[in-house]
Amino acid sequence: MRPTPRKAFAASVLTVAVLAGVPLPATPAAATPHTAPSAAACTPAQVVTNGGFESGTSPWNQSSTSVITNRAGQTAHGGTTFAWLDGVGSTHTDTLSQSLTIPSGCSSATLTFWLHIDTAETTSSTAYDKLTAKIGTTTLATYSNLDKNTGYVRKSFDVSAFTGQTVNVAFTGTEDSSLQTSFVIDDVALDTSGDTTPPADSTRTPAAPSYTVSLSSNTSGTVWTGHESATFTNASSTALSEVYLRLWDNYHGTCSAPPIAVSNVTGGTAGALSVDCTALKIDLSTPLAQGQTATIGFDLGITVPSGADRFGYDGAFSFIGNALPVLAVKDAAGWHLDPYTNNGESFYSLAADFKVTLDHPSTLLVPATGASVDTPGSSGRTITTATASKVRDFAWAAGPFTKISGTSTAGTPVNVYSVTGISSADAQSMLTTAKTAVDAHASRFGAYPYGELDAVIDNNFWFGGMEYPGFVLDLVSTTALTHEIGHQWWYGIVGDDEYNNPWLDEAFTDYATDLALNKTGTSCWNSVSWASTAEKITNSMAYWDTHSSRYSTVIYGYGKCALHDLRRVLGDTAMTKLLKDYATSHWYGVSTTAEFKAAAQAATTTDLTSFWTQHRIEG
């Protein structure tokens, strides 16, 4: 997150006033570094070229010039161009294919595409017209007129068996002699990664969380009620007898009337709320030994307060960040039960899987973390089902947004949701920025793994912008949006303890933003002036919440300038390799200052001891 004053600085950094706070404890115990996992042989990548068909027809092979098109009669999933197979209404075959190489050494490869089928066939039992999707000689799926749908549906296939091979991804559509069926394809992508699970780490537990949530909203989208369950495994050699849920948004209310209400807990016994009612202890029914798995469940109520905030509503538009209870992390320092900070973030969580079902009025659009599919609900309502893999949190919004969509050159679908008052020109500018930014960051740190990317734009946000996996809140600002999208890597993919080590996500993201915007940071360290001997880039939020006027100056400004300086010491090529390798080795894991310092030292023969001292990077 970058509060508004932080968004504005370029060469100089402005300050931000503290708004509201919670009682803060003494400086928390620092997290004990763990041994960094070894780098994977595979650099995550997206290997389909021009998967959104926005850059002409190359390198696709099509059976006729009318397959890749923007002609009237069908619409794109993102952008303006799509692949339209068949739809003729007579005996006909269309083909579309691309030859690509799936990098060797990658343990995971996933092919995805968005498919819309409409048909004039009236049968409910006979597949007259068919679409076949293949990789190499293997048929992945066959669809027909019986699979007709009112919008696009995302299709996903594990194609890991083809890593290291050059293969054709091919679609063949066939029609019989009468009654058209149109098979419309868009946003084809093939994502690879070295490891689809977080690096093994017995110091952090509960591990491998999986959340299943079902909620229904009132007519305005400001009240949500339903149920949540969390399944997790104890990674530690110490038996786990309790867990803590973080109810972060209770900061925005009172303990007598909390915005996040948990009741009817199963799988354990709920204790008293603590940390200003943002932490709920649950004693497990049975202690978990290492490697054992348990599930807790509870009824959940969410009441969104007034205000254009990361949790709040602005007129008809609700923004619902950090509202789902998530498991606190226990590591070598113990349970992390840090207080909420409005100055930055407190959100330390492990990569998790989410399946969230949101039942809401059809008049509301509901952008959310992950890939979403809408299906009809009861009269006048829609059910949005969002699934997300290996994300640290889940956020959504609800309101009568204006939506525009496109696809980045590398194939990431991007959606921009604007509140009333955002001009179409500004929305289009933000769409262009988002497409450029996601590709720029992906080229440096590894392929964007979260499917689509949603940006929700409201110029009333006091904080400027806020990041969630696959979902960001932002003002109309090229720099701000590029920054928030950079957080998809630095906080989202490469996690950190945001309360105790805020520089690991904010400084790294601001450095990435400079690179994406072609800013070199020349001489920016020359303007550094420390306020006291206690001020350090690696200070925690406990320090910055009591020195709030210096937070953005040091964490964002000095932090990114230190990384620019490190690049000048290592050289451009070595620094580029360092960050990409570091991201790969921590993909879905957690970064610490000690691990980064060790990785940087390993990248050069120059002793960096004096560098860390000069730049006040400790740990």
XYZ file of C-alpha atoms in Angstrom:
619
model
C 0.000 0.000 0.000
C 1.113 3.544 -0.654
C -0.864 6.291 1.068
C -1.552 9.260 -1.197
C 1.474 11.353 -0.143
C 3.713 8.415 -0.950
C 2.270 8.156 -4.434
C 3.287 11.671 -5.302
C 7.001 11.543 -4.727
C 9.480 11.125 -7.547
C 12.993 12.364 -6.767
C 11.833 13.739 -3.411
C 9.679 11.918 -0.900
C 6.808 13.565 0.941
C 5.540 12.624 4.373
C 2.250 11.207 5.557
C 0.307 12.072 8.669
C -0.817 9.328 11.017
C -4.582 8.962 10.993
C -5.834 6.570 13.615
C -4.111 3.884 15.585
C -4.412 1.035 17.981
C -2.319 0.667 21.129
C 1.012 -0.730 20.037
C 3.191 -3.128 21.973
C 6.872 -2.791 22.498
C 9.042 -3.748 19.551
C 8.011 -7.291 18.635
C 10.412 -10.171 18.512
C 12.127 -10.366 15.173
C 11.510 -13.381 12.997
C 14.354 -15.868 12.983
C 15.678 -16.388 9.450
C 15.394 -19.866 8.011
C 17.602 -21.487 5.459
C 16.715 -20.315 1.977
C 15.454 -23.053 -0.318
C 17.654 -23.779 -3.298
C 16.721 -22.109 -6.558
C 14.603 -24.137 -8.915
C 16.044 -25.030 -12.316
C 13.007 -23.544 -14.010
C 12.303 -19.835 -14.295
C 8.510 -19.345 -14.264
C 7.310 -18.201 -17.678
C 4.228 -17.775 -19.866
C 5.091 -19.306 -23.230
C 2.103 -18.607 -25.485
C 2.733 -15.616 -27.735
C -0.130 -13.268 -28.578
C -2.582 -15.349 -26.573
C -5.120 -12.534 -26.588
C -4.895 -12.094 -30.386
C -4.395 -8.341 -29.962
C -1.089 -8.276 -31.891
C -2.311 -9.558 -35.236
C -2.256 -13.210 -36.222
C 1.413 -14.160 -35.734
C 2.556 -16.722 -34.644
C -0.829 -18.450 -34.847
C -1.672 -20.690 -37.798
C -5.331 -20.409 -38.800
C -7.356 -22.235 -41.432
C -8.755 -18.987 -42.817
C -8.164 -15.282 -42.306
C -11.531 -14.974 -40.575
C -10.662 -17.121 -37.517
C -8.723 -14.433 -35.640
C -11.079 -11.477 -35.868
C -12.872 -8.587 -34.235
C -15.920 -8.712 -36.474
C -19.422 -8.138 -35.150
C -21.462 -11.019 -33.793
C -19.119 -12.072 -30.990
C -17.122 -10.197 -28.375
C -13.686 -10.669 -26.827
C -13.069 -11.857 -23.295
C -10.429 -9.133 -23.062
C -9.471 -6.422 -25.544
C -11.181 -6.386 -28.927
C -9.897 -9.436 -30.823
C -10.690 -13.132 -30.423
C -10.631 -16.440 -32.292
C -13.991 -17.436 -33.769
C -14.177 -21.018 -35.011
C -17.189 -22.147 -37.050
C -20.527 -20.343 -36.698
C -21.280 -20.954 -40.388
C -24.329 -23.211 -40.177
C -23.137 -25.679 -42.793
C -20.535 -28.426 -43.032
C -17.364 -26.636 -41.999
C -14.025 -27.055 -40.197
C -11.833 -24.331 -38.663
C -8.409 -24.819 -37.093
C -6.135 -22.682 -34.964
C -2.705 -23.663 -33.659
C 0.595 -22.392 -32.322
C 3.910 -24.206 -31.942
C 5.644 -23.500 -28.653
C 8.420 -24.833 -26.460
C 7.738 -25.620 -22.809
C 10.992 -25.012 -20.900
C 12.780 -28.028 -19.504
C 13.285 -28.293 -15.777
C 9.811 -26.956 -15.022
C 7.805 -29.254 -12.780
C 4.501 -27.570 -13.559
C 2.871 -26.387 -16.774
C -0.754 -25.283 -17.051
C -2.629 -24.446 -20.244
C -5.606 -22.105 -19.853
C -8.006 -20.425 -22.227
C -11.401 -18.748 -22.102
C -14.193 -20.315 -24.145
C -17.627 -19.069 -25.158
C -20.049 -21.312 -27.063
C -23.324 -20.237 -28.600
C -25.479 -22.335 -30.895
C -28.654 -22.442 -32.920
C -28.966 -26.170 -32.220
C -32.042 -26.962 -30.123
C -31.163 -30.488 -29.033
C -30.334 -31.255 -25.427
C -28.859 -34.678 -26.153
C -26.907 -34.748 -29.443
C -23.451 -33.237 -30.037
C -23.719 -32.146 -33.660
C -20.906 -29.565 -33.649
C -17.617 -30.050 -31.802
C -14.455 -28.270 -30.701
C -11.358 -30.297 -29.835
C -8.455 -28.872 -27.839
C -5.145 -30.720 -28.182
C -1.524 -30.407 -27.143
C 0.743 -32.389 -29.413
C -1.201 -35.536 -30.266
C -3.026 -35.576 -26.915
C -6.666 -34.512 -26.807
C -7.261 -32.373 -23.732
C -11.021 -31.912 -24.114
C -13.878 -31.957 -26.573
C -16.747 -29.470 -26.343
C -19.967 -29.318 -28.334
C -23.186 -27.440 -28.873
C -24.363 -29.111 -25.640
C -21.842 -26.967 -23.722
C -23.345 -23.655 -24.782
C -22.997 -20.846 -22.251
C -23.977 -17.197 -21.934
C -20.455 -15.895 -21.283
C -16.856 -17.008 -21.243
C -15.718 -19.925 -19.086
C -12.084 -20.457 -18.123
C -10.657 -23.870 -19.051
C -7.516 -25.191 -17.380
C -5.348 -28.261 -18.069
C -2.240 -29.680 -16.448
C 0.248 -30.190 -19.282
C 3.308 -30.782 -17.093
C 4.042 -34.008 -18.966
C 5.125 -31.930 -21.969
C 7.837 -29.876 -20.253
C 11.027 -29.746 -22.305
C 9.128 -30.420 -25.528
C 8.171 -28.359 -28.553
C 4.491 -29.033 -29.215
C 1.485 -27.627 -31.016
C -1.411 -26.225 -29.048
C -4.315 -26.712 -31.435
C -8.061 -26.135 -31.620
C -10.285 -27.766 -34.253
C -13.925 -26.842 -34.681
C -16.297 -28.873 -36.855
C -19.925 -28.181 -37.819
C -22.459 -30.462 -39.406
C -24.730 -29.532 -42.292
C -27.090 -27.129 -40.535
C -27.658 -24.831 -37.532
C -24.544 -22.896 -36.500
C -22.422 -23.340 -33.410
C -19.763 -20.732 -32.652
C -16.695 -21.665 -30.598
C -15.042 -18.431 -29.438
C -11.617 -18.597 -27.790
C -9.607 -15.847 -26.110
C -6.703 -15.265 -23.715
C -4.782 -18.497 -24.285
C -1.857 -18.943 -21.874
C 0.564 -21.663 -20.835
C 2.232 -20.932 -17.498
C 5.211 -22.857 -16.198
C 6.867 -22.878 -12.810
C 9.585 -24.766 -11.052
C 7.459 -25.695 -8.075
C 3.749 -25.218 -7.529
C 4.014 -25.614 -3.759
C 5.711 -23.250 -1.324
C 9.278 -24.163 -0.348
C 9.332 -26.662 2.506
C 9.740 -24.881 5.824
C 9.152 -26.502 9.202
C 9.580 -23.188 11.054
C 6.262 -21.750 9.830
C 2.919 -23.299 10.641
C 0.001 -23.932 10.120
C 1.074 -24.753 6.571
C -0.751 -25.287 3.264
C -3.969 -23.533 4.317
C -7.059 -24.053 2.192
C -10.121 -21.846 2.670
C -13.652 -22.555 1.461
C -16.098 -19.675 1.805
C -19.763 -19.198 0.909
C -21.326 -15.770 1.479
C -24.527 -13.990 0.496
C -24.892 -10.209 0.393
C -27.660 -7.718 1.030
C -28.987 -5.601 -1.843
C -26.173 -3.033 -1.617
C -23.243 -5.421 -1.109
C -22.383 -3.915 2.283
C -23.395 -6.896 4.455
C -22.261 -10.477 3.789
C -23.183 -13.568 5.796
C -22.348 -17.235 5.446
C -19.757 -19.822 6.360
C -16.000 -20.316 6.115
C -13.809 -23.336 6.735
C -10.027 -23.592 6.902
C -8.015 -26.777 6.428
C -4.334 -26.773 7.386
C -1.356 -28.958 8.251
C 1.079 -28.692 11.135
C 4.536 -28.339 9.585
C 6.316 -27.987 12.917
C 7.888 -30.771 14.969
C 6.070 -29.252 17.948
C 2.462 -30.391 18.333
C -0.071 -27.698 17.466
C -2.786 -27.379 20.104
C -4.262 -24.039 19.008
C -4.486 -21.696 16.048
C -5.342 -18.017 15.757
C -7.633 -16.368 13.234
C -6.796 -12.815 12.225
C -9.960 -10.708 11.996
C -8.062 -7.718 10.656
C -11.007 -5.496 9.823
C -12.205 -5.366 13.407
C -9.770 -2.467 13.606
C -12.431 -0.503 11.706
C -15.105 -1.022 14.358
C -15.426 -1.751 18.048
C -15.182 -4.917 20.100
C -18.828 -4.501 21.071
C -19.909 -4.209 17.432
C -17.180 -5.860 15.339
C -17.423 -5.625 11.533
C -16.118 -9.206 11.326
C -18.201 -11.580 13.432
C -17.228 -15.236 13.896
C -19.603 -17.681 15.596
C -20.509 -21.368 15.856
C -16.928 -22.604 15.596
C -16.390 -26.288 14.800
C -13.171 -28.278 15.005
C -12.091 -26.378 18.094
C -13.191 -24.080 20.891
C -13.122 -20.309 20.411
C -11.447 -18.258 23.103
C -11.566 -14.535 23.751
C -10.774 -11.917 21.132
C -7.441 -10.163 21.647
C -5.180 -7.553 20.012
C -8.039 -5.041 19.845
C -10.349 -7.879 18.741
C -8.301 -8.638 15.596
C -7.119 -12.043 16.870
C -9.286 -15.014 17.849
C -7.689 -18.018 19.543
C -9.160 -21.424 18.736
C -8.092 -24.406 20.850
C -8.105 -27.421 18.553
C -10.239 -30.404 19.422
C -7.165 -32.639 19.151
C -3.518 -31.466 19.114
C -1.895 -31.914 15.720
C 1.401 -33.744 15.398
C 3.798 -32.811 12.610
C 2.294 -33.625 9.219
C -1.251 -34.003 10.515
C -4.143 -32.016 9.035
C -7.232 -30.474 10.639
C -10.214 -28.343 9.641
C -12.008 -25.631 11.545
C -15.269 -24.041 10.446
C -17.357 -21.080 11.530
C -20.237 -18.847 10.579
C -19.108 -15.460 9.322
C -20.716 -12.030 9.186
C -19.118 -9.034 7.465
C -20.467 -5.487 7.777
C -18.672 -2.980 5.546
C -18.288 0.486 7.157
C -18.666 3.815 5.389
C -15.538 5.248 3.790
C -13.402 4.881 0.655
C -10.972 2.546 2.351
C -9.442 -0.840 1.689
C -12.346 -2.022 3.826
C -15.241 0.393 3.376
C -17.885 1.648 0.988
C -17.867 4.795 -1.133
C -21.466 5.451 -2.122
C -22.716 2.427 -4.028
C -19.275 0.816 -4.191
C -17.916 -1.534 -1.505
C -14.255 -2.507 -1.137
C -13.732 -5.644 0.914
C -10.063 -6.220 1.677
C -8.754 -8.329 4.585
C -12.318 -9.231 5.576
C -11.981 -13.018 5.397
C -10.436 -14.447 8.576
C -7.066 -16.042 7.833
C -4.748 -18.144 9.966
C -2.007 -16.376 11.882
C 1.540 -17.642 11.405
C 3.603 -19.324 14.094
C 7.328 -19.432 13.437
C 10.528 -19.564 15.461
C 9.538 -16.279 17.134
C 6.152 -17.697 18.196
C 2.685 -16.629 17.117
C 2.610 -13.415 15.087
C -0.239 -11.454 16.619
C 0.899 -7.975 15.666
C -1.627 -5.107 15.753
C -3.312 -3.627 12.709
C -1.478 -0.656 11.232
C -3.185 1.975 9.122
C 0.203 3.350 8.129
C 1.151 0.261 6.157
C 0.405 -3.451 6.470
C 0.459 -6.081 9.214
C -0.572 -8.945 6.984
C 1.849 -11.847 7.431
C 0.297 -14.984 5.948
C 1.337 -18.103 4.068
C 0.359 -19.019 0.531
C -3.083 -20.642 0.535
C -5.842 -21.883 -1.752
C -9.221 -20.153 -1.736
C -12.598 -21.116 -3.162
C -15.044 -18.310 -2.479
C -18.692 -18.286 -3.541
C -20.364 -14.866 -3.469
C -24.162 -14.665 -3.910
C -25.134 -11.090 -4.771
C -27.661 -8.972 -6.695
C -27.090 -9.150 -10.436
C -26.941 -5.340 -10.541
C -23.567 -5.516 -8.756
C -20.313 -6.456 -10.442
C -18.016 -8.359 -8.094
C -14.326 -8.305 -9.080
C -12.316 -10.634 -6.864
C -9.002 -12.349 -6.301
C -8.525 -15.357 -8.589
C -10.441 -16.544 -11.620
C -14.183 -15.884 -11.405
C -17.132 -17.572 -13.050
C -20.648 -16.116 -12.835
C -23.735 -18.325 -12.828
C -27.397 -17.395 -12.354
C -28.675 -17.492 -8.787
C -32.170 -17.010 -7.479
C -34.351 -14.347 -9.047
C -32.307 -11.228 -9.760
C -29.124 -12.595 -8.222
C -25.798 -13.901 -9.499
C -23.366 -16.357 -7.939
C -19.733 -15.433 -8.482
C -17.394 -18.341 -7.769
C -13.761 -17.292 -7.449
C -10.907 -19.755 -7.122
C -7.319 -18.770 -6.365
C -4.262 -20.930 -5.806
C -1.247 -20.057 -3.652
C -2.362 -16.585 -2.637
C -1.845 -14.899 0.738
C -5.220 -13.233 1.004
C -8.513 -12.795 -0.791
C -10.273 -9.507 -1.547
C -13.270 -8.407 -3.557
C -15.429 -5.411 -4.339
C -19.106 -4.972 -5.134
C -20.938 -2.240 -6.959
C -22.320 -0.968 -10.269
C -18.820 -0.587 -11.698
C -18.022 0.267 -15.286
C -15.802 -2.542 -16.584
C -13.360 -2.575 -19.465
C -11.035 -5.456 -20.322
C -7.946 -6.219 -22.325
C -5.074 -8.662 -22.550
C -1.404 -7.910 -22.051
C 1.045 -8.752 -24.804
C 2.231 -11.757 -22.775
C -1.332 -13.025 -22.414
C -2.573 -11.867 -19.005
C -6.271 -10.869 -19.012
C -6.688 -7.480 -17.313
C -9.954 -5.906 -16.110
C -10.420 -2.326 -14.949
C -13.461 -1.579 -12.767
C -14.241 2.115 -12.339
C -16.559 3.869 -9.920
C -18.866 6.668 -11.018
C -16.893 9.754 -11.962
C -13.893 8.037 -13.543
C -13.772 9.107 -17.187
C -13.573 6.535 -19.952
C -10.252 8.050 -21.005
C -8.810 7.590 -17.504
C -10.124 4.042 -17.314
C -8.566 3.234 -20.680
C -5.284 4.782 -19.539
C -5.287 2.592 -16.447
C -5.994 -0.478 -18.569
C -3.012 0.354 -20.766
C -0.844 0.933 -17.700
C -1.915 -2.347 -16.102
C -1.187 -4.377 -19.243
C 2.242 -2.791 -19.604
C 3.097 -3.107 -15.919
C 2.157 -6.763 -15.483
C 4.343 -7.735 -18.447
C 7.241 -5.539 -17.324
C 7.308 -7.072 -13.851
C 6.814 -10.602 -15.206
C 9.763 -10.235 -17.572
C 12.032 -9.371 -14.622
C 10.786 -11.636 -11.846
C 8.844 -14.536 -13.413
C 5.498 -15.113 -15.127
C 2.387 -13.730 -13.463
C 0.700 -16.851 -12.021
C -2.735 -15.669 -10.911
C -4.695 -15.803 -14.168
C -6.558 -12.530 -14.575
C -5.721 -9.220 -12.912
C -8.439 -6.861 -11.630
C -7.816 -3.158 -10.940
C -10.539 -1.225 -9.107
C -10.236 2.538 -9.599
C -11.616 5.216 -7.257
C -10.037 8.667 -6.883
C -11.512 8.973 -3.374
C -9.103 6.452 -1.850
C -7.208 8.306 0.888
C -4.410 5.733 0.830
C -3.613 5.899 -2.878
C -3.460 2.195 -3.618
C -3.631 -1.249 -2.009
C -2.483 -4.628 -3.203
C -4.134 -8.029 -2.966
C -3.375 -11.127 -5.046
C -4.796 -10.586 -8.533
C -6.750 -7.580 -7.276
C -5.639 -4.005 -6.590
C -7.325 -0.802 -5.462
C -5.954 2.397 -6.930
C -6.303 6.019 -7.928
C -5.924 7.166 -11.512
C -2.115 7.166 -11.474
C 0.389 5.464 -13.736
C 3.053 5.295 -11.021
C 0.652 4.111 -8.332
C -0.878 1.346 -10.433
C 2.518 0.152 -11.639
C 3.557 -0.013 -7.978
C 0.506 -1.963 -6.798
C 0.885 -4.448 -9.639
C 4.547 -4.851 -8.645
C 3.269 -6.069 -5.279
C 1.934 -9.154 -7.049
C 5.560 -10.337 -6.891
C 6.861 -8.567 -3.758
C 4.355 -9.575 -1.083
C 2.146 -11.809 -3.238
C 4.469 -14.373 -4.800
C 7.503 -13.638 -2.624
C 5.953 -13.166 0.799
C 7.327 -11.514 3.896
C 6.401 -10.544 7.435
C 4.902 -7.175 6.486
C 4.749 -5.886 10.060
C 8.320 -6.685 11.081
C 9.984 -6.318 7.662
C 7.990 -3.771 5.618
C 10.967 -2.864 3.443
C 10.961 -6.349 1.880
C 7.742 -5.635 0.021
C 7.553 -1.830 -0.228
C 11.170 -1.012 -1.093
C 11.441 -3.929 -3.514
C 8.170 -2.934 -5.172
C 9.180 0.705 -5.500
C 12.491 -0.408 -7.017
C 10.550 -2.619 -9.463
C 8.294 0.351 -10.263
C 11.312 2.494 -11.122
C 12.615 -0.201 -13.468
C 9.220 -0.606 -15.140
C 9.026 3.167 -15.684
C 12.638 3.351 -16.907
C 13.892 5.304 -13.888
C 17.511 4.569 -13.019
C 17.632 6.044 -9.522
C 20.821 7.890 -10.400
C 22.270 9.650 -7.342
C 19.068 9.136 -5.338
C 21.053 7.886 -2.335
C 22.844 11.237 -2.241
C 19.787 12.895 -0.678
C 19.657 10.540 2.305
C 19.566 12.267 5.687
C 18.852 10.102 8.727
C 16.627 11.541 11.441
C 18.339 9.625 14.242
C 20.740 6.783 14.944
C 17.694 4.543 15.585
C 16.315 5.044 12.084
C 16.983 2.093 9.776
C 15.567 0.773 6.512
C 14.869 -2.529 8.270
C 12.835 -1.120 11.168
C 9.424 -2.675 11.869
C 5.997 -1.061 11.733
C 6.125 -0.773 15.518
C 8.864 1.820 14.939
C 7.223 3.504 11.953
C 3.856 3.859 13.651
C 5.587 6.040 16.238
C 7.653 7.863 13.572
C 4.999 8.009 10.879
C 6.282 11.156 9.173
C 9.454 9.266 8.228
C 7.893 5.980 7.111
C 7.527 6.639 3.396
C 10.776 8.599 3.212
C 12.830 5.713 4.554
C 10.939 2.571 3.531
C 9.975 3.652 0.018
C 12.587 6.286 -0.829
C 15.742 5.166 0.953
C 14.789 1.514 0.518
C 14.549 1.628 -3.251
C 17.627 3.844 -3.478
C 19.586 1.243 -1.520
C 18.583 -1.353 -4.112
C 19.613 1.005 -6.918
C 22.964 1.366 -5.144
C 23.253 -2.411 -4.822
C 22.670 -2.695 -8.569
C 25.548 -0.296 -9.175
C 27.814 -2.405 -6.943
C 26.827 -5.731 -8.517
C 26.290 -4.495 -12.066
C 23.041 -4.515 -14.025
C 23.314 -8.100 -15.258
C 24.156 -9.568 -11.856
C 21.404 -7.581 -10.114
C 18.832 -8.671 -12.678
C 19.838 -12.302 -12.219
C 19.895 -11.949 -8.423
C 16.292 -10.740 -8.193
C 14.930 -13.228 -10.708
C 16.701 -16.142 -9.033
C 15.661 -14.897 -5.611
C 12.023 -14.684 -6.683
C 12.194 -18.173 -8.174
C 13.719 -19.721 -5.046
C 11.127 -18.013 -2.825
C 8.161 -18.553 -5.176
C 5.105 -18.772 -2.873
C 7.488 -18.763 0.099
C 8.653 -16.120 2.564
C 11.630 -13.786 2.277
C 13.726 -12.494 5.167
C 16.338 -9.753 5.252
C 19.040 -12.260 6.181
C 18.201 -14.452 3.190
C 18.298 -11.556 0.775
C 21.614 -10.321 2.145
C 23.066 -13.817 1.778
C 21.798 -14.106 -1.801
C 23.240 -10.704 -2.699
C 26.609 -11.584 -1.174
C 26.658 -14.827 -3.150
C 26.190 -12.818 -6.357
C 29.427 -10.853 -6.020
C 33.045 -11.215 -4.926
C 32.840 -7.768 -3.299
C 32.436 -7.877 0.476
C 29.055 -6.202 1.123
C 29.480 -5.770 4.884
C 30.137 -2.039 4.634
C 27.305 -1.672 2.112
C 24.737 -3.029 4.586
C 26.128 -0.826 7.334
C 26.074 2.313 5.179
C 22.495 1.654 4.061
C 21.321 0.619 7.538
C 20.068 -2.786 6.439
C 20.245 -5.053 9.458
C 19.134 -8.611 10.021
